[in-house]
């Protein structure tokens, strides 16, 4: 799917205290089955779209939770302190990017997932489109310009 470079998508949390906008196409759009995403979202996977941080604008107060990934990078999850909605995450292994939680977009059908990661942790009841590229773990991939 092609997204115009100037297309703006908006989103926010359940209670409306946090709002954001993002411009253009995502760098990648993925389903993640890692145990951290399962626990953080209370489901079999999370679905997120990664964007350069300079195309992301946010308003409202946020709380953060930090953890270390299996690869030793630091992951920061940002969420609304009032309703608890997870809004976006950052990974210090991919500086300059944020991954927006798809369900927080006003129109979550605006993007189409491209890949499934950490499929080794996928519960049998959490089915995915078999046509998507699927990896047992995180592929050795970084956004353009990330060394």
XYZ file of C-alpha atoms in Angstrom:
147
model
C 0.000 0.000 0.000
C 1.302 3.480 -0.842
C 0.885 6.359 1.588
C 1.289 10.001 0.543
C 4.261 11.683 2.248
C 1.991 14.489 3.441
C -0.895 12.310 4.674
C -1.629 12.982 8.345
C -3.096 10.350 10.647
C -4.362 11.223 14.120
C -4.984 9.190 17.204
C -5.204 9.190 20.952
C -5.995 7.358 24.146
C -9.279 5.939 25.401
C -10.148 8.909 27.636
C -9.022 11.591 25.141
C -6.373 13.168 27.389
C -3.562 12.241 24.961
C -3.752 13.084 21.249
C -1.158 12.742 18.516
C -0.620 13.056 14.787
C 1.846 11.395 12.462
C 2.678 12.315 8.874
C 3.499 10.063 5.935
C 4.169 6.382 5.536
C 5.385 4.132 8.331
C 8.920 2.760 8.122
C 7.505 -0.663 8.981
C 4.175 -1.945 10.198
C 4.350 -5.135 12.263
C 2.597 -7.566 14.568
C 4.835 -8.526 17.516
C 4.315 -11.678 19.576
C 7.147 -11.152 22.084
C 6.190 -11.825 25.689
C 6.721 -8.148 26.625
C 4.147 -7.047 24.032
C 1.753 -9.769 25.168
C 2.013 -8.714 28.805
C 1.982 -5.000 28.013
C -1.168 -5.197 25.929
C -2.960 -8.110 27.546
C -3.338 -9.931 24.217
C -1.480 -12.413 22.016
C 0.400 -9.676 20.179
C 0.776 -5.947 19.707
C 0.472 -4.197 16.361
C 2.505 -1.093 15.707
C 3.661 1.231 12.973
C 7.149 2.742 13.217
C 7.700 6.360 12.190
C 10.607 8.792 12.354
C 10.153 10.829 15.519
C 10.331 14.111 13.567
C 7.005 13.219 11.898
C 5.255 12.524 15.218
C 3.501 15.197 17.338
C 1.856 14.507 20.679
C -0.065 16.475 23.290
C -1.132 15.523 26.787
C 0.623 14.029 29.784
C 2.278 10.631 29.492
C 3.678 8.080 31.894
C 6.525 5.772 30.934
C 7.660 2.267 31.727
C 11.184 1.135 30.798
C 12.469 -2.398 30.392
C 15.409 -4.245 28.847
C 14.757 -6.327 25.751
C 16.191 -9.792 25.088
C 18.795 -8.091 22.877
C 19.872 -5.807 25.726
C 18.326 -2.638 24.344
C 16.220 -0.359 26.491
C 12.542 -0.160 25.542
C 10.332 2.686 26.763
C 6.561 2.327 26.618
C 4.566 5.570 26.862
C 0.963 5.497 28.009
C -1.836 7.703 29.278
C -1.614 7.973 33.075
C -5.393 8.394 33.342
C -6.819 5.514 31.268
C -3.676 3.397 30.784
C -3.844 3.273 26.978
C -0.453 2.394 25.486
C 0.291 5.078 22.888
C 3.804 4.448 21.561
C 7.141 2.849 22.290
C 10.791 3.665 21.719
C 13.792 1.367 21.541
C 17.292 2.751 22.091
C 18.473 0.300 19.428
C 16.438 2.296 16.899
C 16.904 5.890 17.983
C 14.998 8.558 16.140
C 11.888 6.387 15.750
C 8.655 5.734 17.623
C 6.313 2.787 17.209
C 2.684 3.816 17.523
C 0.158 1.325 18.849
C -2.186 0.748 15.909
C -5.357 0.573 17.989
C -4.859 4.172 19.117
C -5.228 5.585 15.590
C -8.563 7.247 14.847
C -8.669 5.093 11.699
C -6.713 1.902 12.473
C -7.531 0.557 9.003
C -5.332 3.283 7.452
C -2.305 0.940 7.414
C -1.783 -2.707 6.507
C 0.613 -4.887 8.547
C 3.663 -6.105 6.621
C 5.433 -8.519 8.938
C 5.096 -10.726 12.038
C 7.976 -10.869 14.538
C 8.622 -13.150 17.515
C 6.307 -15.783 16.031
C 7.992 -18.359 18.299
C 5.968 -16.845 21.170
C 2.648 -16.688 19.306
C -0.177 -18.418 21.191
C -1.988 -20.975 19.031
C -5.255 -19.042 19.439
C -3.768 -15.815 18.028
C -3.973 -16.399 14.280
C -2.224 -14.254 11.687
C -2.495 -13.781 7.958
C -0.270 -16.601 6.598
C 0.761 -14.394 3.658
C 2.703 -12.022 5.957
C 6.475 -12.389 6.206
C 7.011 -14.131 9.551
C 10.117 -14.338 11.746
C 10.673 -16.447 14.865
C 12.526 -13.532 16.511
C 13.443 -9.936 15.653
C 15.139 -9.907 12.244
C 18.548 -8.238 11.943
C 17.007 -5.067 10.573
C 17.276 -1.387 11.370
C 15.535 1.639 9.827
C 17.486 3.574 7.194
C 20.260 5.610 8.772
C 20.457 3.452 11.919
C 23.910 1.926 11.415
